[in-house]
Amino acid sequence: MPQARSTHFSRRGLLAAGGALGLGAALTACGDDKGKDAGSDGRTKGGGSGSWNFTDDRGTTVKLDRVPANIVAFTGVAAALYDYGIQVKGVFGPTRTTAGKADVQAGDMDISKVTILGNTWGQFNIEKYAALAPDVLISTVFDDAGTLWYVPDESKKKIAQLAPGVGVSVYDRQLTQPLQRMWKLAESLGADMKAAKVTDARKRFEDASARLRAAARAKPGIKVLVGSASDQLFYVSGTNLSVDLEYFKALGVNFVEPPESAKKQGGGWYESLSWENVDKYPADIIMMDDRSSAIQPAGITKATWRKLPAVKAGQVIARSPEPILSYDKCVPLLTGLAEALEKARKVR
């Protein structure tokens, strides 16, 4: 993972971000006039009448006197809530590319309508966060310690003072579990989970799962390698710990599995290979990290990469290591792999 960088702020920045509201006041006065309303596109902004409580995957129960109106979330979480009709006020995490377009993790969100508190690892603008008067902060969790993803360690205490946090775990479980948890969270925030768009997406997910299971059963000999590219190293992921890969494996997909000893340096998630050794694990299909932090297949110029049988055969597809946890966004993950298996030929 990238090394976190400190988030700096000044008194001038605080006053500019929050009007006459200094950090001390922001820590104690975060809620005003949070009535329920809807955006111009009809999306719910929360703030409904009645109390609200939600127990997250860390076992933490957040209790508020009303449904949260001012929601701040990790970009991928915000994108999932958007698919269920919930509009957040602020986001943190990969949201805007260097070209100014929406990052892949922003999904269908209109990023011009949210306040971006930080776009890269270690960035989190506390002044802007305070100015949003947040009711709740929501992120994913990638470990068993309950660490909220993309919340910087050095400023997490200040951030926690402004609003309670909710964590949806995507650690060491199958994709269906966090999908169900995000469904429940969206429902608690006022989403219409009986809307045709929502129920149709869930049915399409079930159908796509059945298709992938059938494709894996029909091509048991096809080996799939999961990779991610940087300038210096090629990372080979194991299926343990990752919600998407654990689910695909349960459906019968035959993955390359680096030994546990080889994944120690990667915290149990992956093995790091030099580009000279990128052919260590023969594979028929390669799934490549689609995040903006990774080099995409078209941008890989290494000769050893181009010589891989799967690359020469055109059997390289995208993979989303941080899935947007709505059924709608997870359907393409299943259908893409199913189609690749259906068309694949053995090249090892």
XYZ file of C-alpha atoms in Angstrom:
348
model
C 0.000 0.000 0.000
C 1.230 3.587 -0.569
C 2.768 5.290 2.393
C 0.416 7.750 4.055
C 1.389 11.406 4.070
C 0.548 13.912 6.782
C -2.491 16.142 6.345
C -1.546 19.728 7.197
C -3.929 22.532 8.068
C -3.689 26.126 9.249
C -5.890 28.462 11.256
C -6.355 30.571 8.122
C -7.437 27.473 6.203
C -9.929 26.541 8.892
C -11.520 29.972 8.880
C -11.659 30.037 5.090
C -13.253 26.594 4.936
C -15.776 27.077 7.679
C -16.528 30.793 7.632
C -16.150 31.932 11.206
C -15.999 28.325 12.399
C -12.636 27.397 13.919
C -11.565 23.798 14.486
C -12.512 23.876 18.175
C -16.045 24.959 17.335
C -16.216 22.487 14.485
C -15.439 19.617 16.826
C -18.365 20.454 19.063
C -20.939 21.995 16.729
C -21.366 19.795 13.681
C -25.132 19.647 13.213
C -27.595 22.236 11.975
C -30.790 22.149 9.889
C -30.369 18.696 8.406
C -33.886 18.252 7.148
C -34.649 15.617 4.553
C -34.506 16.885 0.998
C -33.661 15.639 -2.442
C -31.277 16.769 -5.137
C -32.348 18.036 -8.529
C -32.015 14.481 -9.820
C -34.420 13.203 -7.148
C -31.730 11.482 -5.092
C -32.290 11.203 -1.372
C -29.974 13.278 0.775
C -31.044 11.655 4.025
C -32.006 13.445 7.197
C -35.383 11.762 7.608
C -37.360 11.997 10.812
C -36.837 9.513 13.605
C -33.720 8.108 15.216
C -31.061 6.161 13.337
C -28.713 3.425 14.420
C -26.458 1.052 12.550
C -24.047 -1.598 13.791
C -21.110 -1.845 11.449
C -18.777 -4.748 10.686
C -16.422 -3.714 13.493
C -19.211 -4.243 15.996
C -19.532 -0.483 16.505
C -23.072 0.838 16.847
C -23.672 4.415 15.744
C -26.790 6.048 17.189
C -28.119 9.404 15.997
C -31.313 11.269 16.695
C -32.132 11.405 12.998
C -31.173 9.736 9.719
C -27.819 11.173 8.584
C -28.201 14.044 6.126
C -24.568 15.054 5.736
C -22.788 11.876 4.729
C -19.081 11.724 3.943
C -17.728 8.493 2.504
C -14.813 6.802 0.826
C -15.292 7.262 -2.920
C -16.181 3.630 -3.658
C -18.723 3.579 -0.822
C -20.236 6.840 -2.044
C -20.523 5.336 -5.533
C -22.370 2.307 -4.161
C -24.763 4.489 -2.157
C -25.341 6.598 -5.270
C -26.508 3.491 -7.113
C -29.117 3.059 -4.374
C -30.246 6.683 -4.633
C -28.289 8.133 -1.701
C -26.271 11.290 -2.428
C -23.306 12.002 -0.145
C -21.910 15.476 0.570
C -18.205 14.689 0.616
C -15.802 11.983 -0.518
C -12.222 10.927 0.075
C -10.149 8.517 -1.983
C -9.549 8.233 -5.744
C -12.250 10.443 -7.248
C -10.772 12.542 -10.053
C -8.094 11.455 -12.532
C -5.193 13.655 -13.559
C -7.193 14.368 -16.722
C -10.028 15.753 -14.596
C -12.437 12.914 -15.289
C -14.195 10.686 -12.772
C -11.962 7.915 -11.436
C -13.077 4.336 -12.038
C -13.842 4.055 -8.313
C -16.326 6.947 -8.530
C -18.742 4.838 -10.581
C -21.666 6.851 -11.957
C -21.397 9.707 -9.462
C -21.337 13.262 -10.743
C -18.105 14.253 -9.007
C -18.853 17.939 -9.533
C -21.626 17.598 -6.943
C -19.462 16.336 -4.083
C -16.740 17.956 -2.021
C -13.478 16.071 -2.536
C -11.582 15.983 0.762
C -8.638 14.030 -0.601
C -7.908 12.328 -3.900
C -4.829 10.269 -3.076
C -3.495 8.185 -0.200
C -2.824 10.293 2.895
C -4.897 13.277 1.778
C -7.849 14.316 3.928
C -8.742 17.997 4.261
C -10.013 18.373 7.821
C -11.031 22.017 7.284
C -13.350 21.092 4.412
C -14.609 18.097 6.369
C -15.546 20.270 9.344
C -17.294 22.755 7.070
C -19.587 19.984 5.812
C -20.894 19.469 9.375
C -20.761 15.688 8.854
C -23.240 13.388 10.555
C -21.372 10.205 9.717
C -18.246 9.010 7.883
C -18.443 5.691 6.026
C -15.590 3.655 4.614
C -14.543 0.111 3.895
C -12.293 -2.007 6.120
C -9.435 -4.087 4.729
C -8.063 -5.636 7.925
C -9.186 -7.337 11.125
C -8.241 -4.291 13.211
C -11.164 -2.218 11.938
C -9.071 0.433 10.167
C -11.240 2.749 8.087
C -9.812 2.731 4.565
C -8.163 5.950 3.373
C -8.570 7.712 6.721
C -4.990 8.850 7.504
C -3.519 7.444 10.710
C -1.956 10.753 11.686
C -5.265 12.629 11.629
C -7.798 9.896 12.413
C -8.372 11.125 15.986
C -9.303 14.639 14.819
C -11.494 13.162 12.095
C -13.245 10.868 14.598
C -14.095 13.849 16.813
C -16.134 15.438 14.040
C -18.478 12.517 13.307
C -18.859 8.813 14.109
C -17.448 6.322 11.648
C -19.086 3.298 10.023
C -17.017 0.500 8.499
C -18.119 -2.078 5.914
C -15.645 -4.954 5.908
C -14.211 -6.250 2.654
C -11.633 -8.410 4.392
C -11.435 -12.198 4.164
C -14.998 -12.897 3.055
C -16.925 -13.457 -0.145
C -18.328 -10.588 -2.199
C -21.940 -11.403 -1.387
C -21.471 -10.512 2.292
C -20.363 -6.863 1.893
C -22.927 -6.462 -0.887
C -25.642 -7.439 1.575
C -24.197 -5.133 4.236
C -24.128 -2.163 1.851
C -27.720 -2.980 0.900
C -28.734 -2.826 4.576
C -26.789 0.390 5.115
C -28.405 2.076 2.109
C -31.823 0.918 3.280
C -31.209 2.403 6.739
C -30.278 5.720 5.096
C -33.600 5.913 3.301
C -32.953 4.198 -0.031
C -35.899 2.592 -1.810
C -34.736 -1.008 -1.980
C -37.938 -2.057 -3.761
C -37.279 0.193 -6.744
C -37.174 -1.720 -10.021
C -33.635 -0.513 -10.761
C -32.409 -1.954 -7.466
C -34.225 -5.299 -7.587
C -33.374 -5.792 -11.266
C -29.679 -5.275 -10.491
C -29.807 -7.897 -7.768
C -31.445 -10.374 -10.165
C -28.813 -9.630 -12.815
C -26.106 -10.299 -10.232
C -27.628 -13.679 -9.419
C -27.860 -14.526 -13.114
C -24.263 -13.427 -13.701
C -23.098 -15.596 -10.801
C -24.825 -18.594 -12.346
C -23.202 -17.824 -15.698
C -19.728 -17.647 -14.147
C -20.297 -20.894 -12.270
C -21.300 -22.607 -15.531
C -18.329 -21.151 -17.410
C -15.898 -22.298 -14.715
C -17.430 -25.770 -14.725
C -17.095 -25.966 -18.513
C -13.434 -24.824 -18.503
C -11.876 -26.321 -15.349
C -8.433 -26.468 -16.963
C -8.204 -22.729 -17.658
C -5.820 -21.097 -15.169
C -6.411 -17.464 -14.187
C -3.680 -15.201 -12.809
C -4.531 -11.976 -10.968
C -1.988 -9.194 -11.358
C -1.225 -5.529 -10.826
C 1.518 -3.532 -12.500
C 3.882 -0.845 -11.301
C 6.992 0.490 -12.986
C 9.355 -1.718 -10.997
C 7.253 -4.692 -9.904
C 4.466 -7.028 -10.942
C 2.149 -8.147 -8.125
C 0.445 -11.546 -8.202
C -2.576 -11.747 -5.911
C -3.753 -14.814 -4.080
C -7.467 -15.395 -3.670
C -7.521 -15.387 0.126
C -8.604 -12.093 1.773
C -10.044 -10.457 -1.410
C -13.856 -10.419 -1.538
C -14.110 -10.703 -5.321
C -11.542 -13.474 -5.734
C -12.882 -15.512 -2.815
C -16.322 -15.388 -4.420
C -15.060 -16.249 -7.900
C -13.096 -19.155 -6.430
C -16.222 -20.385 -4.651
C -17.968 -20.368 -8.036
C -15.270 -22.692 -9.371
C -12.734 -20.438 -11.100
C -9.249 -22.003 -11.188
C -6.770 -19.368 -9.963
C -2.992 -19.193 -9.714
C -2.210 -19.298 -5.980
C 1.183 -17.968 -4.828
C 2.361 -19.834 -1.703
C 1.754 -18.123 1.626
C 5.497 -17.786 2.185
C 5.782 -15.761 -1.020
C 2.991 -13.383 0.044
C 4.478 -12.417 3.410
C 6.005 -9.205 2.089
C 2.606 -8.235 0.711
C 0.819 -8.764 4.020
C -0.681 -12.023 2.811
C -2.366 -10.375 -0.171
C 0.165 -10.721 -2.979
C 3.631 -11.751 -4.142
C 5.950 -9.148 -5.651
C 7.852 -10.184 -8.789
C 10.476 -8.377 -10.808
C 9.517 -7.939 -14.443
C 12.247 -10.428 -15.336
C 10.302 -13.066 -13.395
C 6.812 -12.139 -14.563
C 6.497 -15.545 -16.227
C 6.902 -17.400 -12.913
C 3.285 -18.605 -12.922
C 1.916 -19.876 -16.256
C -1.636 -18.712 -16.912
C -4.270 -18.786 -19.633
C -6.114 -15.625 -18.541
C -4.671 -12.621 -16.726
C -6.903 -10.273 -14.719
C -5.303 -6.855 -14.263
C -5.928 -4.188 -11.611
C -8.094 -1.438 -13.144
C -7.378 1.227 -10.496
C -5.740 4.465 -11.581
C -2.838 3.753 -9.210
C -1.804 0.772 -11.362
C -0.278 0.755 -14.832
C -2.909 -0.493 -17.256
C -2.107 -3.304 -19.736
C -1.954 -0.951 -22.704
C 0.727 1.044 -20.906
C 2.996 -1.898 -20.037
C 6.075 -1.801 -22.276
C 8.115 -4.582 -20.672
C 9.251 -7.183 -23.212
C 8.728 -9.984 -20.685
C 5.066 -8.975 -20.384
C 4.492 -8.973 -24.114
C 5.933 -12.494 -24.351
C 3.432 -14.011 -21.917
C 1.175 -16.528 -23.704
C -2.005 -15.005 -22.280
C -0.942 -11.544 -23.431
C -0.065 -12.774 -26.921
C -3.429 -14.549 -27.094
C -5.321 -11.403 -26.067
C -6.645 -13.112 -22.945
C -6.158 -10.181 -20.555
C -9.157 -8.634 -18.790
C -9.762 -5.997 -16.122
C -10.232 -6.679 -12.431
C -11.557 -4.295 -9.748
C -9.660 -5.016 -6.490
C -11.918 -2.521 -4.689
C -15.373 -3.342 -6.073
C -18.111 -0.735 -5.857
C -20.438 -2.561 -3.512
C -23.709 -2.293 -5.388
C -25.196 -5.208 -7.287
C -25.309 -3.094 -10.428
C -21.556 -2.438 -10.417
C -20.625 -6.015 -9.528
C -22.522 -7.574 -12.446
C -19.805 -6.611 -14.996
C -17.132 -8.159 -12.785
C -18.874 -11.513 -13.068
C -19.904 -11.287 -16.701
C -16.466 -10.100 -17.792
C -14.760 -13.102 -16.239
C -17.478 -15.488 -17.420
C -17.127 -14.259 -21.005
C -13.339 -14.548 -20.816
C -13.622 -18.152 -19.627
C -16.194 -18.998 -22.286
C -13.886 -17.711 -25.039
C -10.543 -18.767 -23.553
C -8.258 -21.377 -24.975
C -5.476 -23.042 -23.080
C -2.171 -21.299 -23.921
C 0.175 -22.552 -21.205
